[in-house]
PDB file of C-alpha atoms in Angstrom:
ATOM      1  CA  MET A   1     -16.773 -27.245  19.790  1.00 41.00           C
ATOM      2  CA  ALA A   2     -13.515 -28.684  20.497  1.00 46.00           C
ATOM      3  CA  PHE A   3     -10.679 -25.784  20.520  1.00 42.00           C
ATOM      4  CA  GLY A   4      -7.131 -25.955  20.827  1.00 47.00           C
ATOM      5  CA  GLU A   5      -4.764 -24.708  23.399  1.00 67.00           C
ATOM      6  CA  GLN A   6      -4.923 -21.185  22.518  1.00 77.00           C
ATOM      7  CA  PRO A   7      -6.166 -18.317  24.743  1.00 90.00           C
ATOM      8  CA  ALA A   8      -9.944 -18.251  25.156  1.00 92.00           C
ATOM      9  CA  TYR A   9     -10.075 -14.467  23.379  1.00 93.00           C
ATOM     10  CA  LEU A  10      -8.477 -15.958  20.046  1.00 93.00           C
ATOM     11  CA  ARG A  11     -10.142 -19.590  20.473  1.00 92.00           C
ATOM     12  CA  VAL A  12     -13.415 -17.312  20.277  1.00 94.00           C
ATOM     13  CA  ALA A  13     -12.045 -14.899  17.721  1.00 93.00           C
ATOM     14  CA  SER A  14     -11.143 -18.018  15.412  1.00 93.00           C
ATOM     15  CA  ASP A  15     -14.653 -19.381  15.764  1.00 94.00           C
ATOM     16  CA  LEU A  16     -16.478 -16.200  14.457  1.00 94.00           C
ATOM     17  CA  ARG A  17     -13.390 -15.447  11.983  1.00 93.00           C
ATOM     18  CA  GLU A  18     -14.636 -19.132  10.291  1.00 93.00           C
ATOM     19  CA  LYS A  19     -18.285 -18.051  10.129  1.00 93.00           C
ATOM     20  CA  ILE A  20     -17.344 -14.459   8.294  1.00 92.00           C
ATOM     21  CA  VAL A  21     -15.262 -16.415   5.980  1.00 88.00           C
ATOM     22  CA  ASN A  22     -17.502 -19.422   5.170  1.00 90.00           C
ATOM     23  CA  GLY A  23     -20.946 -17.052   4.727  1.00 89.00           C
ATOM     24  CA  VAL A  24     -22.640 -17.847   8.354  1.00 93.00           C
ATOM     25  CA  LEU A  25     -22.173 -14.527   8.974  1.00 93.00           C
ATOM     26  CA  PRO A  26     -22.625 -12.669   5.837  1.00 93.00           C
ATOM     27  CA  PRO A  27     -21.434  -9.013   5.173  1.00 91.00           C
ATOM     28  CA  HIS A  28     -23.366  -6.406   6.806  1.00 91.00           C
ATOM     29  CA  THR A  29     -24.468  -9.154   9.105  1.00 93.00           C
ATOM     30  CA  ARG A  30     -24.513  -7.467  12.717  1.00 93.00           C
ATOM     31  CA  LEU A  31     -21.652  -9.370  15.100  1.00 93.00           C
ATOM     32  CA  PRO A  32     -23.215 -11.452  18.129  1.00 92.00           C
ATOM     33  CA  SER A  33     -23.209  -8.847  20.826  1.00 89.00           C
ATOM     34  CA  GLN A  34     -20.764  -9.069  24.074  1.00 88.00           C
ATOM     35  CA  ALA A  35     -23.476 -11.027  26.037  1.00 90.00           C
ATOM     36  CA  ARG A  36     -24.364 -13.181  23.236  1.00 92.00           C
ATOM     37  CA  ILE A  37     -20.760 -14.133  22.788  1.00 93.00           C
ATOM     38  CA  ARG A  38     -20.226 -14.465  26.334  1.00 91.00           C
ATOM     39  CA  GLU A  39     -23.276 -16.850  26.648  1.00 92.00           C
ATOM     40  CA  GLU A  40     -22.599 -19.318  23.842  1.00 92.00           C
ATOM     41  CA  TYR A  41     -18.757 -19.545  24.371  1.00 93.00           C
ATOM     42  CA  GLY A  42     -19.227 -19.333  28.159  1.00 92.00           C
ATOM     43  CA  VAL A  43     -16.430 -16.895  28.685  1.00 93.00           C
ATOM     44  CA  SER A  44     -16.219 -13.503  30.634  1.00 93.00           C
ATOM     45  CA  ASP A  45     -17.296 -10.188  29.285  1.00 92.00           C
ATOM     46  CA  THR A  46     -13.114  -9.576  28.961  1.00 93.00           C
ATOM     47  CA  VAL A  47     -12.786 -12.221  26.845  1.00 93.00           C
ATOM     48  CA  ALA A  48     -15.976 -11.843  24.213  1.00 93.00           C
ATOM     49  CA  LEU A  49     -14.610  -7.787  24.450  1.00 92.00           C
ATOM     50  CA  GLU A  50     -10.936  -9.070  23.373  1.00 93.00           C
ATOM     51  CA  ALA A  51     -12.224 -11.097  20.693  1.00 92.00           C
ATOM     52  CA  ARG A  52     -14.398  -8.210  18.930  1.00 91.00           C
ATOM     53  CA  LYS A  53     -11.158  -6.224  18.611  1.00 89.00           C
ATOM     54  CA  VAL A  54      -9.370  -9.156  17.179  1.00 90.00           C
ATOM     55  CA  LEU A  55     -11.786  -9.408  14.389  1.00 90.00           C
ATOM     56  CA  MET A  56     -11.802  -5.572  14.055  1.00 86.00           C
ATOM     57  CA  ALA A  57      -7.846  -5.242  14.275  1.00 80.00           C
ATOM     58  CA  GLU A  58      -8.204  -8.071  11.342  1.00 80.00           C
ATOM     59  CA  GLY A  59     -10.685  -5.711   9.235  1.00 79.00           C
ATOM     60  CA  LEU A  60     -13.554  -8.209   9.390  1.00 86.00           C
ATOM     61  CA  VAL A  61     -15.931  -6.260  11.062  1.00 88.00           C
ATOM     62  CA  GLU A  62     -16.465  -2.555  11.626  1.00 85.00           C
ATOM     63  CA  GLY A  63     -17.935  -0.731  14.683  1.00 84.00           C
ATOM     64  CA  ARG A  64     -21.221   1.405  13.486  1.00 84.00           C
ATOM     65  CA  SER A  65     -21.841   4.352  16.370  1.00 79.00           C
ATOM     66  CA  GLY A  66     -25.069   3.522  18.625  1.00 79.00           C
ATOM     67  CA  SER A  67     -25.853   0.602  16.346  1.00 82.00           C
ATOM     68  CA  GLY A  68     -23.313  -2.189  17.059  1.00 86.00           C
ATOM     69  CA  THR A  69     -20.346  -3.826  15.374  1.00 90.00           C
ATOM     70  CA  TYR A  70     -21.136  -5.442  11.696  1.00 91.00           C
ATOM     71  CA  VAL A  71     -19.142  -7.758   9.056  1.00 92.00           C
ATOM     72  CA  ARG A  72     -17.657  -6.100   6.516  1.00 86.00           C
ATOM     73  CA  GLU A  73     -17.983  -6.733   2.847  1.00 82.00           C
ATOM     74  CA  ARG A  74     -14.738  -8.058   1.757  1.00 76.00           C
ATOM     75  CA  PRO A  75     -13.124  -7.065  -1.738  1.00 72.00           C
ATOM     76  CA  VAL A  76     -11.826  -9.331  -4.248  1.00 72.00           C
ATOM     77  CA  PRO A  77      -8.059  -8.256  -4.138  1.00 73.00           C
ATOM     78  CA  ARG A  78      -7.282  -6.771  -7.397  1.00 77.00           C
ATOM     79  CA  ARG A  79      -4.092  -6.822  -9.216  1.00 73.00           C
ATOM     80  CA  ILE A  80      -0.986  -4.365  -9.248  1.00 74.00           C
ATOM     81  CA  SER A  81       1.175  -5.015 -12.565  1.00 71.00           C
ATOM     82  CA  ARG A  82       4.647  -4.634 -12.142  1.00 69.00           C
ATOM     83  CA  SER A  83       6.559  -5.954 -15.102  1.00 59.00           C
ATOM     84  CA  GLY A  84      10.174  -4.043 -14.736  1.00 51.00           C
ATOM     85  CA  TYR A  85      11.471  -1.751 -17.697  1.00 46.00           C
ATOM     86  CA  ARG A  86       9.032  -0.524 -20.420  1.00 47.00           C
ATOM     87  CA  PRO A  87      10.007   0.165 -23.908  1.00 44.00           C
ATOM     88  CA  PRO A  88       9.859   3.906 -24.720  1.00 47.00           C
ATOM     89  CA  SER A  89       6.175   5.483 -25.028  1.00 47.00           C
ATOM     90  CA  GLY A  90       6.170   8.811 -23.514  1.00 44.00           C
ATOM     91  CA  SER A  91       3.947   7.416 -20.484  1.00 44.00           C
ATOM     92  CA  SER A  92       4.866   6.758 -16.841  1.00 49.00           C
ATOM     93  CA  PRO A  93       5.299   2.932 -15.786  1.00 46.00           C
ATOM     94  CA  PHE A  94       1.904   2.904 -13.860  1.00 52.00           C
ATOM     95  CA  ARG A  95      -0.280   4.224 -17.144  1.00 52.00           C
ATOM     96  CA  GLN A  96       0.949   1.630 -19.090  1.00 47.00           C
ATOM     97  CA  GLU A  97       1.014  -1.228 -16.494  1.00 51.00           C
ATOM     98  CA  GLN A  98      -2.485  -0.513 -15.405  1.00 52.00           C
ATOM     99  CA  ALA A  99      -3.581   0.240 -19.056  1.00 50.00           C
ATOM    100  CA  GLU A 100      -2.430  -3.385 -19.507  1.00 52.00           C
ATOM    101  CA  ALA A 101      -4.316  -4.551 -16.672  1.00 53.00           C
ATOM    102  CA  GLY A 102      -7.185  -2.686 -17.819  1.00 55.00           C
ATOM    103  CA  ALA A 103      -7.684  -0.242 -15.534  1.00 55.00           C
ATOM    104  CA  ARG A 104      -8.470   3.547 -15.388  1.00 60.00           C
ATOM    105  CA  GLY A 105      -5.377   4.860 -13.818  1.00 70.00           C
ATOM    106  CA  THR A 106      -5.056   8.675 -12.824  1.00 83.00           C
ATOM    107  CA  TRP A 107      -2.709  10.209 -10.419  1.00 84.00           C
ATOM    108  CA  GLU A 108      -2.304  13.743  -8.711  1.00 91.00           C
ATOM    109  CA  SER A 109       1.400  14.734  -7.533  1.00 92.00           C
ATOM    110  CA  ARG A 110       3.039  17.286  -5.680  1.00 95.00           C
ATOM    111  CA  SER A 111       6.525  18.162  -5.593  1.00 96.00           C
ATOM    112  CA  GLU A 112       8.896  20.357  -3.072  1.00 97.00           C
ATOM    113  CA  GLN A 113      12.745  20.514  -2.195  1.00 97.00           C
ATOM    114  CA  GLU A 114      13.785  19.263   1.139  1.00 97.00           C
ATOM    115  CA  GLU A 115      17.008  17.799   2.493  1.00 97.00           C
ATOM    116  CA  ALA A 116      17.122  13.873   3.026  1.00 97.00           C
ATOM    117  CA  GLY A 117      16.816  11.711   6.316  1.00 96.00           C
ATOM    118  CA  THR A 118      19.181   9.306   7.285  1.00 96.00           C
ATOM    119  CA  GLU A 119      16.998   6.691   5.844  1.00 96.00           C
ATOM    120  CA  ILE A 120      16.568   8.222   2.385  1.00 97.00           C
ATOM    121  CA  ALA A 121      20.235   9.556   2.234  1.00 97.00           C
ATOM    122  CA  LEU A 122      21.152   5.704   2.674  1.00 97.00           C
ATOM    123  CA  ARG A 123      19.277   4.386   0.086  1.00 97.00           C
ATOM    124  CA  LEU A 124      20.263   7.098  -2.242  1.00 98.00           C
ATOM    125  CA  GLY A 125      23.882   6.669  -1.283  1.00 97.00           C
ATOM    126  CA  ILE A 126      24.456  10.672  -0.411  1.00 97.00           C
ATOM    127  CA  GLN A 127      24.955  12.614   2.764  1.00 97.00           C
ATOM    128  CA  PRO A 128      22.190  13.565   5.366  1.00 97.00           C
ATOM    129  CA  GLY A 129      21.170  16.865   4.803  1.00 97.00           C
ATOM    130  CA  GLU A 130      21.380  16.894   1.089  1.00 97.00           C
ATOM    131  CA  ALA A 131      18.896  18.473  -1.011  1.00 97.00           C
ATOM    132  CA  VAL A 132      16.947  16.308  -2.885  1.00 98.00           C
ATOM    133  CA  MET A 133      13.318  16.276  -4.962  1.00 97.00           C
ATOM    134  CA  ARG A 134      10.213  14.981  -3.136  1.00 97.00           C
ATOM    135  CA  THR A 135       7.389  13.969  -4.986  1.00 96.00           C
ATOM    136  CA  ARG A 136       4.286  12.880  -3.575  1.00 95.00           C
ATOM    137  CA  TYR A 137       1.454  10.728  -5.787  1.00 94.00           C
ATOM    138  CA  VAL A 138      -2.052   9.260  -4.958  1.00 94.00           C
ATOM    139  CA  PHE A 139      -3.070   6.951  -7.645  1.00 90.00           C
ATOM    140  CA  ARG A 140      -6.630   5.674  -8.660  1.00 88.00           C
ATOM    141  CA  ASP A 141      -7.989   3.412 -10.249  1.00 83.00           C
ATOM    142  CA  GLY A 142     -11.542   4.489 -12.035  1.00 80.00           C
ATOM    143  CA  GLY A 143     -11.509   7.846  -9.254  1.00 84.00           C
ATOM    144  CA  GLU A 144     -10.741   5.137  -6.473  1.00 85.00           C
ATOM    145  CA  PRO A 145      -7.410   5.608  -4.258  1.00 89.00           C
ATOM    146  CA  MET A 146      -5.553   2.303  -5.203  1.00 88.00           C
ATOM    147  CA  MET A 147      -1.954   3.397  -4.188  1.00 91.00           C
ATOM    148  CA  LEU A 148       0.148   6.333  -2.342  1.00 94.00           C
ATOM    149  CA  SER A 149       3.747   6.833  -3.739  1.00 94.00           C
ATOM    150  CA  THR A 150       6.569   9.069  -2.452  1.00 96.00           C
ATOM    151  CA  SER A 151       9.649   9.309  -4.342  1.00 96.00           C
ATOM    152  CA  TRP A 152      13.081  11.019  -3.819  1.00 98.00           C
ATOM    153  CA  GLU A 153      15.770  11.767  -6.272  1.00 98.00           C
ATOM    154  CA  PRO A 154      18.985  13.885  -5.481  1.00 98.00           C
ATOM    155  CA  LEU A 155      18.616  17.375  -6.739  1.00 98.00           C
ATOM    156  CA  SER A 156      22.917  17.013  -7.186  1.00 97.00           C
ATOM    157  CA  LEU A 157      21.530  14.867 -10.453  1.00 97.00           C
ATOM    158  CA  THR A 158      18.548  16.108 -11.637  1.00 97.00           C
ATOM    159  CA  GLY A 159      18.982  19.971 -10.179  1.00 95.00           C
ATOM    160  CA  ARG A 160      18.890  22.694 -12.604  1.00 94.00           C
ATOM    161  CA  THR A 161      18.373  20.019 -15.811  1.00 95.00           C
ATOM    162  CA  PRO A 162      14.659  19.838 -17.674  1.00 94.00           C
ATOM    163  CA  VAL A 163      13.642  16.619 -15.499  1.00 95.00           C
ATOM    164  CA  MET A 164      14.320  18.560 -12.329  1.00 96.00           C
ATOM    165  CA  LEU A 165      10.334  17.983 -11.488  1.00 95.00           C
ATOM    166  CA  PRO A 166       9.349  14.138 -12.708  1.00 94.00           C
ATOM    167  CA  GLU A 167       5.446  15.608 -13.413  1.00 91.00           C
ATOM    168  CA  GLU A 168       6.590  18.907 -15.261  1.00 91.00           C
ATOM    169  CA  GLY A 169       8.506  19.926 -18.265  1.00 89.00           C
ATOM    170  CA  PRO A 170       9.180  18.067 -21.820  1.00 89.00           C
ATOM    171  CA  LEU A 171       9.118  14.769 -19.933  1.00 90.00           C
ATOM    172  CA  GLY A 172       6.641  15.467 -17.193  1.00 88.00           C
ATOM    173  CA  GLY A 173       4.606  12.183 -16.538  1.00 83.00           C
ATOM    174  CA  CYS A 174       7.572   9.842 -18.158  1.00 87.00           C
ATOM    175  CA  GLY A 175       8.932   7.020 -16.237  1.00 89.00           C
ATOM    176  CA  VAL A 176      12.325   7.480 -14.539  1.00 93.00           C
ATOM    177  CA  VAL A 177      14.132   5.298 -17.453  1.00 93.00           C
ATOM    178  CA  GLU A 178      13.323   7.943 -19.824  1.00 93.00           C
ATOM    179  CA  ARG A 179      13.938  11.048 -17.791  1.00 95.00           C
ATOM    180  CA  MET A 180      17.339  10.070 -16.445  1.00 96.00           C
ATOM    181  CA  ALA A 181      18.440   8.855 -20.016  1.00 96.00           C
ATOM    182  CA  ALA A 182      17.309  12.817 -21.112  1.00 95.00           C
ATOM    183  CA  ILE A 183      20.195  13.982 -18.548  1.00 96.00           C
ATOM    184  CA  ASP A 184      22.569  11.088 -19.865  1.00 96.00           C
ATOM    185  CA  LEU A 185      21.968   8.526 -17.221  1.00 97.00           C
ATOM    186  CA  VAL A 186      21.392   5.013 -18.378  1.00 97.00           C
ATOM    187  CA  VAL A 187      19.266   3.621 -15.798  1.00 96.00           C
ATOM    188  CA  ASP A 188      20.696  -0.357 -15.908  1.00 94.00           C
ATOM    189  CA  ASN A 189      19.364  -1.901 -12.526  1.00 93.00           C
ATOM    190  CA  VAL A 190      16.295  -1.879 -10.210  1.00 93.00           C
ATOM    191  CA  LEU A 191      15.671  -2.873  -6.676  1.00 94.00           C
ATOM    192  CA  GLU A 192      12.511  -3.663  -5.086  1.00 93.00           C
ATOM    193  CA  GLN A 193      12.070  -5.248  -1.522  1.00 93.00           C
ATOM    194  CA  VAL A 194       8.093  -5.632  -0.469  1.00 93.00           C
ATOM    195  CA  GLY A 195       7.037  -5.860   2.890  1.00 94.00           C
ATOM    196  CA  ALA A 196       3.960  -5.336   5.325  1.00 93.00           C
ATOM    197  CA  ARG A 197       3.060  -3.084   8.258  1.00 91.00           C
ATOM    198  CA  PRO A 198      -0.062  -1.389   9.473  1.00 89.00           C
ATOM    199  CA  GLY A 199      -1.020   1.419   7.588  1.00 90.00           C
ATOM    200  CA  LEU A 200      -0.300   4.922   9.258  1.00 91.00           C
ATOM    201  CA  ALA A 201      -3.529   6.855   9.939  1.00 89.00           C
ATOM    202  CA  GLU A 202      -2.862   9.678   7.019  1.00 91.00           C
ATOM    203  CA  GLU A 203      -2.290   6.480   4.802  1.00 92.00           C
ATOM    204  CA  LEU A 204      -5.486   4.920   5.545  1.00 89.00           C
ATOM    205  CA  LEU A 205      -7.309   8.090   5.326  1.00 89.00           C
ATOM    206  CA  THR A 206      -6.461   8.719   2.073  1.00 92.00           C
ATOM    207  CA  LEU A 207      -6.572   4.913   1.157  1.00 91.00           C
ATOM    208  CA  GLY A 208     -10.307   4.617   2.745  1.00 84.00           C
ATOM    209  CA  GLY A 209      -9.091   2.249   4.879  1.00 73.00           C
ATOM    210  CA  VAL A 210      -9.738   1.303   8.920  1.00 70.00           C
ATOM    211  CA  PRO A 211      -7.400   2.032  11.459  1.00 71.00           C
ATOM    212  CA  GLY A 212      -5.331  -1.421  12.194  1.00 70.00           C
ATOM    213  CA  HIS A 213      -5.159  -2.456   8.440  1.00 79.00           C
ATOM    214  CA  VAL A 214      -2.305  -3.775   6.970  1.00 87.00           C
ATOM    215  CA  VAL A 215      -0.555  -1.834   3.884  1.00 92.00           C
ATOM    216  CA  MET A 216       1.953  -3.460   1.480  1.00 93.00           C
ATOM    217  CA  VAL A 217       5.091  -1.347   1.333  1.00 95.00           C
ATOM    218  CA  LEU A 218       7.307  -1.660  -1.844  1.00 94.00           C
ATOM    219  CA  GLU A 219      11.125   0.384  -1.373  1.00 95.00           C
ATOM    220  CA  ARG A 220      12.408   0.801  -5.518  1.00 95.00           C
ATOM    221  CA  THR A 221      15.294   2.312  -5.911  1.00 97.00           C
ATOM    222  CA  TYR A 222      16.864   2.864  -9.053  1.00 96.00           C
ATOM    223  CA  TYR A 223      20.548   2.894 -10.362  1.00 97.00           C
ATOM    224  CA  ALA A 224      22.969   4.033 -13.172  1.00 97.00           C
ATOM    225  CA  SER A 225      26.248   2.716 -13.180  1.00 96.00           C
ATOM    226  CA  GLY A 226      25.866   1.546  -8.964  1.00 96.00           C
ATOM    227  CA  ARG A 227      24.601   5.205  -8.451  1.00 97.00           C
ATOM    228  CA  ALA A 228      21.430   5.660  -7.304  1.00 98.00           C
ATOM    229  CA  VAL A 229      19.022   8.284  -8.780  1.00 98.00           C
ATOM    230  CA  GLU A 230      15.534   7.674  -7.422  1.00 97.00           C
ATOM    231  CA  THR A 231      13.974   5.488  -4.601  1.00 97.00           C
ATOM    232  CA  ALA A 232      10.572   5.298  -3.736  1.00 96.00           C
ATOM    233  CA  GLU A 233       7.778   3.817  -1.197  1.00 95.00           C
ATOM    234  CA  VAL A 234       4.794   2.584  -3.011  1.00 94.00           C
ATOM    235  CA  VAL A 235       1.991   2.199  -0.769  1.00 95.00           C
ATOM    236  CA  VAL A 236      -0.717  -0.679  -1.192  1.00 92.00           C
ATOM    237  CA  PRO A 237      -3.850  -1.453   0.912  1.00 90.00           C
ATOM    238  CA  ALA A 238      -3.237  -5.302   1.148  1.00 88.00           C
ATOM    239  CA  ASP A 239      -7.089  -6.025   1.649  1.00 82.00           C
ATOM    240  CA  ARG A 240      -7.678  -4.766  -1.937  1.00 84.00           C
ATOM    241  CA  TYR A 241      -4.996  -5.460  -4.021  1.00 86.00           C
ATOM    242  CA  ARG A 242      -1.917  -7.693  -4.711  1.00 85.00           C
ATOM    243  CA  ILE A 243       1.158  -6.768  -6.153  1.00 84.00           C
ATOM    244  CA  ALA A 244       2.111  -9.173  -9.684  1.00 83.00           C
ATOM    245  CA  TYR A 245       5.532  -9.542 -11.392  1.00 80.00           C
ATOM    246  CA  HIS A 246       6.230 -10.235 -14.760  1.00 75.00           C
ATOM    247  CA  LEU A 247       9.280 -11.789 -15.223  1.00 72.00           C
ATOM    248  CA  SER A 248      10.915 -12.653 -18.390  1.00 69.00           C
ATOM    249  CA  VAL A 249      13.078 -15.898 -18.234  1.00 71.00           C
ATOM    250  CA  LYS A 250      15.868 -15.490 -20.904  1.00 63.00           C
TER     251      LYS A 250
END
């Protein structure tokens, strides 16, 4: 077997990964033991152990207490649609977007006031320590957690108004565009930036991932005449979902 010039543990991990992807080691199959890897590839116990660690970090295998290491079933990624502004309809962009994709979207939320930290203050164009309304969401598709979101709105804009609480009041559950229009703020621009990072322990606990899994992070900020009216961080499991954008060409 011709390997490249990679470190030994990466060469072994690469060959095992190929067997998993090609179905030679199908889901729920036990990964060769450390001793078997050592013998088959002619490597040390340390190299065999590090190769297994690589596959676990990539989410391809999982350890089962007292049983060994097994190939994980690889989910077929589903789509989370993003399509910019929405026509007025009385429902949130999430519910509309998932309805278009045939998903059964529901969510739960909790809002509370806090002082803006440095990063959130920068994104909202306010001073650190100013009051904001933070709302945390868990979005579900058919009961399965699919996405987390945390949004922040400056209370200097929404405080003491009917839209101070995003999920309560006459426009509870509506999108940012509609809610801000109710207090005479016309949203005319939105910035979204997509990145990736390892999921935090509490995120993966809620989303059903395992330590080391990568999540996509979408940072979104709505603006009205150059002033930020809401910023949010959306977290999506990278192994289960893809973020799809529908962009109109004029």
